[in-house]
């Protein structure tokens, strides 16, 4: 534990934008605004140890809200998250002090942005969001969702297990009136309390691969059903996000297509795992996990519209292998499915013809998309790949066929009609084991397309057909 606290002190250096500028560890004067405060003892202890200092005006501002960016910075330093990912949030520019912290959080996978591709770094973090972070950092089970808080019904579905777990350990407490106030902004004093209490339950060194923690909408609310409730105040019954009609359509040796229908507008989240994996929790799927110790072959998310059929392609698979796709929905208010849907499938076996060993989408513009493809393995003779592009068709989920290997080879769609030259092509001599880009042009803006690929030879032998989904801007 002493080693952990030494690491914590090191981690706190540079976090002055959260709690003020730091000084060397020594007995510190008591800020005038914490005297008599419920957190005075813990805050003063941290001040004395040099973990933090107050403001130049002699205050600590214990009741000031801590922002999403500040809390992320605190978590990154505490648990030594240093690797970064590309940040694409429209409201986090490279000039923003929080850019590198958000990049670390994205890489670590414990926080997500909002549906409109914003992060809202200056927004206060809520108590239920902080609860989820604490529960995941400590690897707590969130299977139990029952609490004794009077406002338990106001805790968002996605946070109930985490709140129950950390409340049970007294990491975060409710208020004297028996409420939890899940959507209330977390204060600086509460942040100190949660971090300190979490450290008391933490054993060993900070993990290099922590369980990610989600950050759903700041003010989630149940999705109201149409035709219920009154004007002004709303009301209505809760419509929980539910996956229906989940099935697979085309399955190749290294790719597969999965279809489902969403009952809400929001996002589909999925993970794909090999073998007969047990059904993971909803939060596992949301975080791109299939459960502790389970290998994930592919994961992702995409937008969904209520009543619409949604498809996603799965990449990075292995031929002749059983897989399970686990799927949940998250509506526009942050509510999640109550349980994950499951689709089991088996990839096609390799044929005598050297085939496509990798296929996945690349970057897209408003009228073009790139697909990356690998033929065979290094050392194999060069080969030929052909492809066709067709608009994404929801009817495939109800039995409409994808083009066959012969049709793809001949530049045809599933109906046997030739597709345009922009939407078909041949890679006549592909170096084996090398990733090769295919640029597809002549597409329409804001549309989804399926790219079918096959390897073959002039004698009429073909590999399994692979499928890649591309979406133009």
Coordinates of C-alpha atoms in Angstrom, one line a residue:
X1 CA 0.0 0.0 0.0
X2 CA 2.9 2.4 0.8
X3 CA 4.3 1.8 -2.7
X4 CA 0.8 2.5 -4.2
X5 CA 0.6 5.9 -2.3
X6 CA 4.1 6.9 -3.5
X7 CA 2.9 6.2 -7.0
X8 CA -0.2 8.2 -6.3
X9 CA 1.9 11.2 -5.2
X10 CA 4.0 11.0 -8.4
X11 CA 0.8 10.7 -10.4
X12 CA -0.7 13.8 -8.8
X13 CA 2.2 16.0 -10.0
X14 CA 1.0 18.1 -12.9
X15 CA -2.7 17.8 -12.0
X16 CA -2.7 21.3 -10.5
X17 CA -5.5 22.3 -13.0
X18 CA -7.8 20.0 -11.0
X19 CA -6.9 20.9 -7.4
X20 CA -4.6 23.9 -7.6
X21 CA -0.8 24.0 -7.8
X22 CA 1.2 21.5 -5.8
X23 CA 4.0 22.0 -3.2
X24 CA 6.4 19.8 -1.4
X25 CA 4.9 17.5 1.3
X26 CA 4.7 19.2 4.7
X27 CA 2.2 20.3 7.2
X28 CA -0.1 22.6 5.3
X29 CA -2.3 25.4 6.5
X30 CA -6.0 24.6 6.6
X31 CA -7.9 26.3 3.8
X32 CA -10.5 28.6 5.2
X33 CA -13.4 27.0 3.3
X34 CA -12.9 23.4 4.5
X35 CA -13.1 24.1 8.2
X36 CA -16.1 22.1 9.4
X37 CA -16.6 20.6 6.0
X38 CA -17.5 16.8 6.0
X39 CA -14.4 16.1 4.0
X40 CA -12.0 18.3 6.1
X41 CA -10.1 15.4 7.6
X42 CA -9.3 13.7 4.3
X43 CA -8.7 16.9 2.3
X44 CA -6.3 18.1 5.1
X45 CA -4.5 14.8 5.1
X46 CA -3.9 15.1 1.4
X47 CA -2.8 18.7 1.8
X48 CA -0.3 17.7 4.6
X49 CA 1.1 14.9 2.5
X50 CA 1.6 17.2 -0.5
X51 CA -0.8 15.3 -2.8
X52 CA -2.5 18.6 -3.5
X53 CA -2.8 22.2 -2.5
X54 CA -5.5 24.8 -2.4
X55 CA -5.8 28.0 -4.4
X56 CA -3.7 31.1 -3.9
X57 CA -6.5 32.9 -2.2
X58 CA -6.4 30.4 0.7
X59 CA -9.4 28.3 -0.4
X60 CA -9.8 24.7 -1.6
X61 CA -13.3 25.1 -3.2
X62 CA -14.5 21.7 -2.0
X63 CA -17.9 22.1 -3.4
X64 CA -16.8 23.1 -6.9
X65 CA -17.7 20.6 -9.6
X66 CA -14.9 18.6 -11.2
X67 CA -15.1 18.4 -15.0
X68 CA -14.9 15.3 -17.2
X69 CA -11.5 16.4 -18.5
X70 CA -10.1 17.0 -15.0
X71 CA -11.4 13.6 -13.7
X72 CA -9.9 11.8 -16.7
X73 CA -6.6 13.5 -16.0
X74 CA -6.7 12.3 -12.4
X75 CA -7.5 8.7 -13.4
X76 CA -4.8 8.7 -16.0
X77 CA -2.1 9.8 -13.6
X78 CA -3.4 7.6 -10.7
X79 CA -3.3 4.4 -12.8
X80 CA -0.4 5.4 -15.1
X81 CA -2.2 5.4 -18.4
X82 CA 0.3 6.8 -20.7
X83 CA -0.4 5.4 -24.2
X84 CA -2.4 7.7 -26.4
X85 CA -4.9 7.2 -29.3
X86 CA -6.0 9.6 -32.0
X87 CA -8.6 12.0 -30.8
X88 CA -11.4 12.8 -33.2
X89 CA -13.8 14.6 -30.9
X90 CA -14.9 17.8 -32.5
X91 CA -14.6 19.8 -29.3
X92 CA -11.2 18.6 -28.2
X93 CA -8.5 20.4 -30.2
X94 CA -4.8 19.7 -30.0
X95 CA -4.4 23.1 -28.4
X96 CA -6.7 22.1 -25.5
X97 CA -4.7 21.2 -22.3
X98 CA -7.0 18.1 -22.0
X99 CA -6.2 16.8 -25.5
X100 CA -3.4 14.4 -24.3
X101 CA -5.5 13.3 -21.3
X102 CA -8.5 12.5 -23.5
X103 CA -6.1 10.7 -25.9
X104 CA -4.9 8.5 -23.0
X105 CA -8.5 7.8 -21.9
X106 CA -9.5 6.8 -25.4
X107 CA -6.6 4.5 -25.7
X108 CA -7.2 2.9 -22.3
X109 CA -10.8 2.5 -23.4
X110 CA -12.5 3.6 -20.2
X111 CA -14.5 6.5 -21.5
X112 CA -16.5 7.3 -24.7
X113 CA -17.8 10.5 -26.3
X114 CA -21.3 11.4 -27.2
X115 CA -23.4 10.5 -30.2
X116 CA -22.5 13.7 -32.0
X117 CA -18.8 13.0 -31.7
X118 CA -18.2 15.4 -28.9
X119 CA -16.4 14.8 -25.6
X120 CA -17.6 17.8 -23.6
X121 CA -14.4 18.1 -21.6
X122 CA -15.6 21.1 -19.6
X123 CA -18.9 19.5 -18.5
X124 CA -19.0 18.3 -14.9
X125 CA -18.8 14.6 -14.4
X126 CA -21.8 13.1 -12.6
X127 CA -21.8 10.9 -9.4
X128 CA -23.0 7.9 -11.3
X129 CA -20.3 8.3 -14.0
X130 CA -17.7 8.5 -11.3
X131 CA -19.2 5.4 -9.7
X132 CA -18.8 3.4 -12.9
X133 CA -15.2 4.4 -13.2
X134 CA -14.4 3.4 -9.6
X135 CA -16.2 0.0 -10.0
X136 CA -14.3 -0.8 -13.1
X137 CA -10.9 0.3 -11.8
X138 CA -11.4 -2.0 -8.8
X139 CA -12.8 -4.8 -11.0
X140 CA -15.9 -5.0 -8.9
X141 CA -18.8 -7.2 -10.0
X142 CA -21.9 -5.2 -11.1
X143 CA -24.2 -8.2 -11.3
X144 CA -26.2 -6.9 -8.2
X145 CA -28.1 -3.7 -9.0
X146 CA -30.2 -3.4 -5.8
X147 CA -29.5 -0.4 -3.5
X148 CA -31.3 1.2 -0.6
X149 CA -31.2 4.7 -1.9
X150 CA -34.5 6.5 -1.9
X151 CA -33.9 7.7 -5.5
X152 CA -32.6 4.4 -6.8
X153 CA -35.1 4.5 -9.7
X154 CA -33.3 7.6 -10.9
X155 CA -30.0 5.8 -11.3
X156 CA -29.5 5.0 -15.0
X157 CA -29.7 1.3 -15.9
X158 CA -26.1 1.3 -17.1
X159 CA -24.8 2.6 -13.7
X160 CA -26.9 0.6 -11.2
X161 CA -24.6 -2.3 -10.8
X162 CA -21.6 0.0 -10.3
X163 CA -23.4 2.2 -7.8
X164 CA -24.5 -0.9 -5.8
X165 CA -21.0 -2.3 -5.8
X166 CA -19.2 0.8 -4.6
X167 CA -21.9 1.7 -2.2
X168 CA -21.5 -1.7 -0.6
X169 CA -17.8 -1.0 0.0
X170 CA -18.6 2.6 1.2
X171 CA -16.4 4.0 -1.6
X172 CA -19.1 6.6 -2.3
X173 CA -21.9 7.3 0.1
X174 CA -25.4 8.7 -0.3
X175 CA -26.7 11.9 1.3
X176 CA -28.2 12.3 4.8
X177 CA -31.7 12.3 3.3
X178 CA -31.1 8.8 2.0
X179 CA -30.6 9.7 -1.7
X180 CA -27.7 9.1 -4.0
X181 CA -28.3 12.0 -6.5
X182 CA -26.9 10.0 -9.5
X183 CA -27.0 12.9 -11.9
X184 CA -25.6 15.5 -9.5
X185 CA -22.2 16.9 -10.5
X186 CA -19.3 15.4 -8.5
X187 CA -17.5 17.9 -6.3
X188 CA -13.8 18.3 -5.7
X189 CA -14.2 17.0 -2.2
X190 CA -16.2 14.0 -3.3
X191 CA -13.5 13.3 -5.9
X192 CA -10.9 13.2 -3.2
X193 CA -13.1 10.9 -1.1
X194 CA -13.7 8.5 -4.0
X195 CA -10.1 8.3 -5.0
X196 CA -9.0 7.8 -1.4
X197 CA -11.6 5.2 -0.7
X198 CA -10.8 3.4 -3.9
X199 CA -7.1 3.3 -3.1
X200 CA -7.9 1.7 0.2
X201 CA -9.5 -1.2 -1.7
X202 CA -6.9 -1.4 -4.4
X203 CA -4.2 -4.0 -4.2
X204 CA -1.0 -4.4 -6.2
X205 CA 0.2 -2.1 -9.0
X206 CA -2.1 -0.2 -11.3
X207 CA -3.0 -2.4 -14.2
X208 CA -1.5 -1.8 -17.7
X209 CA -4.7 -2.9 -19.3
X210 CA -7.6 -1.6 -17.1
X211 CA -11.2 -2.5 -17.6
X212 CA -12.6 0.4 -19.6
X213 CA -15.2 2.7 -18.0
X214 CA -18.1 4.2 -20.1
X215 CA -19.2 7.7 -20.0
X216 CA -22.8 7.8 -21.3
X217 CA -24.9 10.8 -21.8
X218 CA -24.6 13.3 -18.9
X219 CA -28.3 13.3 -18.3
X220 CA -29.7 9.9 -19.4
X221 CA -33.5 9.5 -19.3
X222 CA -35.7 6.6 -20.2
X223 CA -37.0 6.5 -23.8
X224 CA -40.7 7.3 -23.6
X225 CA -43.0 5.2 -25.7
X226 CA -45.1 6.9 -28.3
X227 CA -48.6 8.0 -27.3
X228 CA -48.0 7.9 -23.5
X229 CA -47.5 10.6 -20.9
X230 CA -48.8 14.1 -20.8
X231 CA -47.7 17.4 -22.1
X232 CA -44.9 19.4 -20.4
X233 CA -43.9 17.0 -17.6
X234 CA -43.8 13.9 -19.9
X235 CA -44.2 10.6 -18.2
X236 CA -44.9 7.5 -20.2
X237 CA -43.6 4.0 -19.9
X238 CA -39.9 3.1 -20.3
X239 CA -39.0 1.4 -23.6
X240 CA -35.7 -0.4 -22.9
X241 CA -33.4 -0.8 -25.9
X242 CA -34.1 -4.3 -27.3
X243 CA -32.3 -6.2 -30.1
X244 CA -34.6 -8.3 -32.3
X245 CA -34.2 -10.5 -35.3
X246 CA -30.4 -10.8 -34.8
X247 CA -29.0 -13.2 -37.3
X248 CA -26.0 -13.7 -39.6
X249 CA -26.3 -13.5 -43.4
X250 CA -23.1 -14.0 -45.4
X251 CA -20.2 -15.7 -43.7
X252 CA -16.8 -16.0 -45.3
X253 CA -13.6 -17.5 -44.1
X254 CA -12.3 -14.3 -42.4
X255 CA -15.4 -12.0 -42.4
X256 CA -19.1 -12.2 -41.6
X257 CA -22.2 -10.0 -41.8
X258 CA -24.6 -9.7 -38.9
X259 CA -28.1 -8.1 -39.1
X260 CA -30.5 -7.0 -36.4
X261 CA -33.5 -4.7 -35.8
X262 CA -33.3 -1.9 -33.2
X263 CA -36.4 -0.6 -31.4
X264 CA -34.8 2.7 -30.4
X265 CA -32.7 5.4 -32.0
X266 CA -29.1 5.3 -30.7
X267 CA -26.2 2.9 -31.2
X268 CA -25.5 -0.8 -31.7
X269 CA -22.5 -2.1 -29.7
X270 CA -21.1 -5.5 -30.4
X271 CA -18.2 -7.9 -29.6
X272 CA -17.3 -11.1 -31.4
X273 CA -15.5 -13.9 -29.6
X274 CA -14.3 -17.4 -30.8
X275 CA -15.6 -20.6 -29.3
X276 CA -18.6 -21.1 -27.0
X277 CA -18.1 -18.0 -24.8
X278 CA -20.6 -17.4 -22.0
X279 CA -23.0 -14.5 -22.4
X280 CA -21.2 -11.4 -21.2
X281 CA -22.8 -8.6 -19.3
X282 CA -24.2 -5.5 -21.0
X283 CA -21.4 -3.3 -19.6
X284 CA -18.8 -5.8 -20.9
X285 CA -20.2 -5.5 -24.5
X286 CA -20.5 -1.7 -24.2
X287 CA -16.8 -1.6 -23.2
X288 CA -15.7 -3.9 -26.1
X289 CA -15.2 -7.0 -23.8
X290 CA -16.6 -10.5 -23.9
X291 CA -15.9 -11.1 -20.3
X292 CA -12.8 -11.7 -18.1
X293 CA -10.2 -13.8 -19.9
X294 CA -12.2 -14.1 -23.1
X295 CA -10.4 -13.3 -26.4
X296 CA -12.2 -10.7 -28.5
X297 CA -11.8 -11.1 -32.3
X298 CA -13.6 -7.9 -33.2
X299 CA -15.7 -5.2 -31.7
X300 CA -17.3 -1.9 -32.7
X301 CA -20.4 0.2 -32.7
X302 CA -22.6 2.0 -35.2
X303 CA -25.7 4.2 -35.3
X304 CA -29.2 2.8 -35.3
X305 CA -32.7 4.2 -36.0
X306 CA -35.8 2.9 -34.3
X307 CA -37.5 0.2 -36.3
X308 CA -34.6 -0.1 -38.8
X309 CA -32.5 -3.0 -39.8
X310 CA -28.9 -2.6 -38.9
X311 CA -26.0 -4.6 -40.3
X312 CA -22.3 -4.7 -39.4
X313 CA -19.4 -6.7 -40.8
X314 CA -17.0 -8.6 -38.6
X315 CA -13.3 -8.8 -39.5
X316 CA -10.2 -10.6 -38.3
X317 CA -11.7 -14.0 -38.2
X318 CA -10.2 -17.4 -38.7
X319 CA -11.4 -20.0 -41.2
X320 CA -13.5 -23.0 -40.1
X321 CA -14.0 -21.5 -36.6
X322 CA -17.1 -21.1 -34.4
X323 CA -17.8 -17.5 -33.2
X324 CA -20.4 -15.7 -31.1
X325 CA -21.5 -12.1 -31.7
X326 CA -22.8 -10.4 -28.6
X327 CA -25.0 -7.3 -29.3
X328 CA -26.6 -4.5 -27.2
X329 CA -28.3 -1.2 -27.9
X330 CA -27.8 2.1 -26.2
X331 CA -30.5 4.7 -26.9
X332 CA -30.0 8.4 -27.4
X333 CA -30.5 9.0 -23.6
X334 CA -27.8 6.6 -22.5
X335 CA -30.1 3.7 -21.5
X336 CA -28.8 0.2 -22.4
X337 CA -30.3 -3.1 -23.2
X338 CA -31.1 -5.2 -20.2
X339 CA -29.2 -8.2 -21.6
X340 CA -27.0 -8.9 -24.6
X341 CA -28.4 -10.7 -27.8
X342 CA -26.3 -13.6 -29.2
X343 CA -25.7 -14.7 -32.7
X344 CA -23.6 -17.9 -33.2
X345 CA -22.0 -18.7 -36.6
X346 CA -19.1 -20.7 -38.1
X347 CA -16.7 -19.3 -40.7
X348 CA -16.2 -21.1 -44.0
X349 CA -13.5 -23.6 -44.4
X350 CA -10.5 -22.8 -46.6
X351 CA -10.7 -24.2 -50.1
X352 CA -7.9 -25.6 -52.3
X353 CA -7.5 -22.1 -53.8
X354 CA -5.4 -19.6 -51.8
X355 CA -7.9 -17.0 -50.6
X356 CA -8.4 -13.7 -48.9
X357 CA -6.8 -13.8 -45.5
X358 CA -7.7 -10.4 -44.3
X359 CA -10.3 -7.7 -45.4
X360 CA -11.4 -4.6 -43.6
X361 CA -12.6 -1.0 -44.4
X362 CA -10.3 2.0 -44.6
X363 CA -11.0 5.7 -44.9
X364 CA -14.0 7.1 -46.7
X365 CA -14.9 10.4 -48.3
X366 CA -18.3 11.6 -49.6
X367 CA -17.9 9.7 -52.8
X368 CA -15.1 7.1 -52.3
X369 CA -14.2 4.4 -49.8
X370 CA -11.0 2.3 -49.3
X371 CA -11.0 -1.4 -48.5
X372 CA -7.8 -3.2 -47.4
X373 CA -7.3 -6.8 -48.5
X374 CA -4.6 -9.4 -48.0
X375 CA -4.2 -12.4 -50.3
X376 CA -2.7 -15.6 -48.8
X377 CA 0.4 -15.6 -46.7
X378 CA 3.9 -14.4 -47.3
X379 CA 5.7 -16.9 -49.5
X380 CA 2.6 -18.0 -51.5
X381 CA 2.6 -17.3 -55.2
X382 CA 0.9 -14.1 -56.3
X383 CA -2.8 -14.4 -57.0
X384 CA -5.9 -12.7 -58.3
X385 CA -8.7 -11.0 -56.4
X386 CA -12.0 -9.7 -57.9
X387 CA -14.7 -7.6 -56.2
X388 CA -18.1 -6.1 -56.7
X389 CA -19.8 -3.3 -54.7
X390 CA -23.6 -3.2 -54.0
X391 CA -25.7 -0.9 -51.9
X392 CA -26.4 -2.3 -48.5
X393 CA -29.8 -4.1 -48.6
X394 CA -31.7 -4.8 -45.4
X395 CA -33.6 -7.6 -47.2
X396 CA -30.5 -9.7 -47.0
X397 CA -31.4 -10.3 -43.4
X398 CA -34.6 -11.9 -44.4
X399 CA -33.2 -14.2 -47.0
X400 CA -32.0 -12.2 -50.0
X401 CA -28.8 -13.7 -51.2
X402 CA -25.4 -12.1 -51.4
X403 CA -23.6 -12.7 -54.7
X404 CA -21.9 -16.1 -55.1
X405 CA -18.3 -16.6 -55.8
X406 CA -19.0 -17.1 -59.5
X407 CA -21.0 -13.9 -59.6
X408 CA -18.4 -11.8 -57.9
X409 CA -15.7 -13.3 -60.2
X410 CA -17.9 -12.2 -63.2
X411 CA -18.6 -8.7 -61.8
X412 CA -22.3 -9.4 -61.1
X413 CA -24.6 -8.8 -58.2
X414 CA -26.8 -11.4 -56.6
X415 CA -29.4 -11.1 -59.4
X416 CA -26.8 -11.9 -62.0
X417 CA -26.7 -8.4 -63.4
X418 CA -23.4 -6.7 -64.2
X419 CA -22.4 -3.9 -61.9
X420 CA -20.8 -0.7 -63.2
X421 CA -17.1 -0.5 -63.8
X422 CA -16.6 1.8 -60.8
X423 CA -18.3 -0.9 -58.6
X424 CA -16.3 -3.9 -59.8
X425 CA -12.6 -4.6 -60.4
X426 CA -9.8 -7.0 -60.6
X427 CA -6.4 -7.1 -58.8
X428 CA -4.7 -9.3 -61.4
X429 CA -1.4 -10.1 -59.5
X430 CA -1.6 -9.5 -55.8
X431 CA 1.6 -10.1 -53.8
X432 CA 0.8 -12.7 -51.1
X433 CA 0.9 -11.6 -47.5
X434 CA 0.8 -7.9 -48.3
X435 CA -2.0 -5.6 -47.4
X436 CA -3.3 -4.0 -50.6
X437 CA -5.7 -1.0 -50.8
X438 CA -8.7 -0.9 -53.1
X439 CA -10.2 2.5 -53.8
X440 CA -13.9 2.4 -54.7
X441 CA -15.3 5.5 -56.4
X442 CA -18.7 6.6 -57.8
X443 CA -20.4 6.2 -54.5
X444 CA -23.2 8.5 -53.1
X445 CA -22.7 10.6 -50.0
X446 CA -24.0 9.2 -46.7
X447 CA -24.7 5.7 -48.0
X448 CA -23.7 2.3 -46.9
X449 CA -22.3 -0.3 -49.3
X450 CA -21.2 -4.0 -49.2
X451 CA -18.0 -5.0 -50.9
X452 CA -17.7 -8.7 -51.8
X453 CA -14.3 -10.1 -52.6
X454 CA -13.2 -13.5 -53.9
X455 CA -9.9 -15.0 -55.0
X456 CA -9.8 -17.5 -57.8
X457 CA -8.1 -18.7 -61.0
X458 CA -8.9 -19.3 -64.6
X459 CA -9.8 -22.9 -64.1
X460 CA -13.0 -22.0 -62.2
X461 CA -11.8 -22.6 -58.6
X462 CA -12.7 -19.9 -56.0
X463 CA -12.1 -19.1 -52.4
X464 CA -14.9 -18.3 -50.0
X465 CA -16.5 -14.8 -50.6
X466 CA -15.6 -12.2 -48.1
X467 CA -17.6 -9.1 -47.2
X468 CA -16.7 -5.6 -46.1
X469 CA -19.1 -2.8 -45.1
X470 CA -18.2 0.7 -46.1
X471 CA -20.0 4.0 -45.2
X472 CA -19.4 7.3 -47.1
X473 CA -19.5 10.6 -45.3

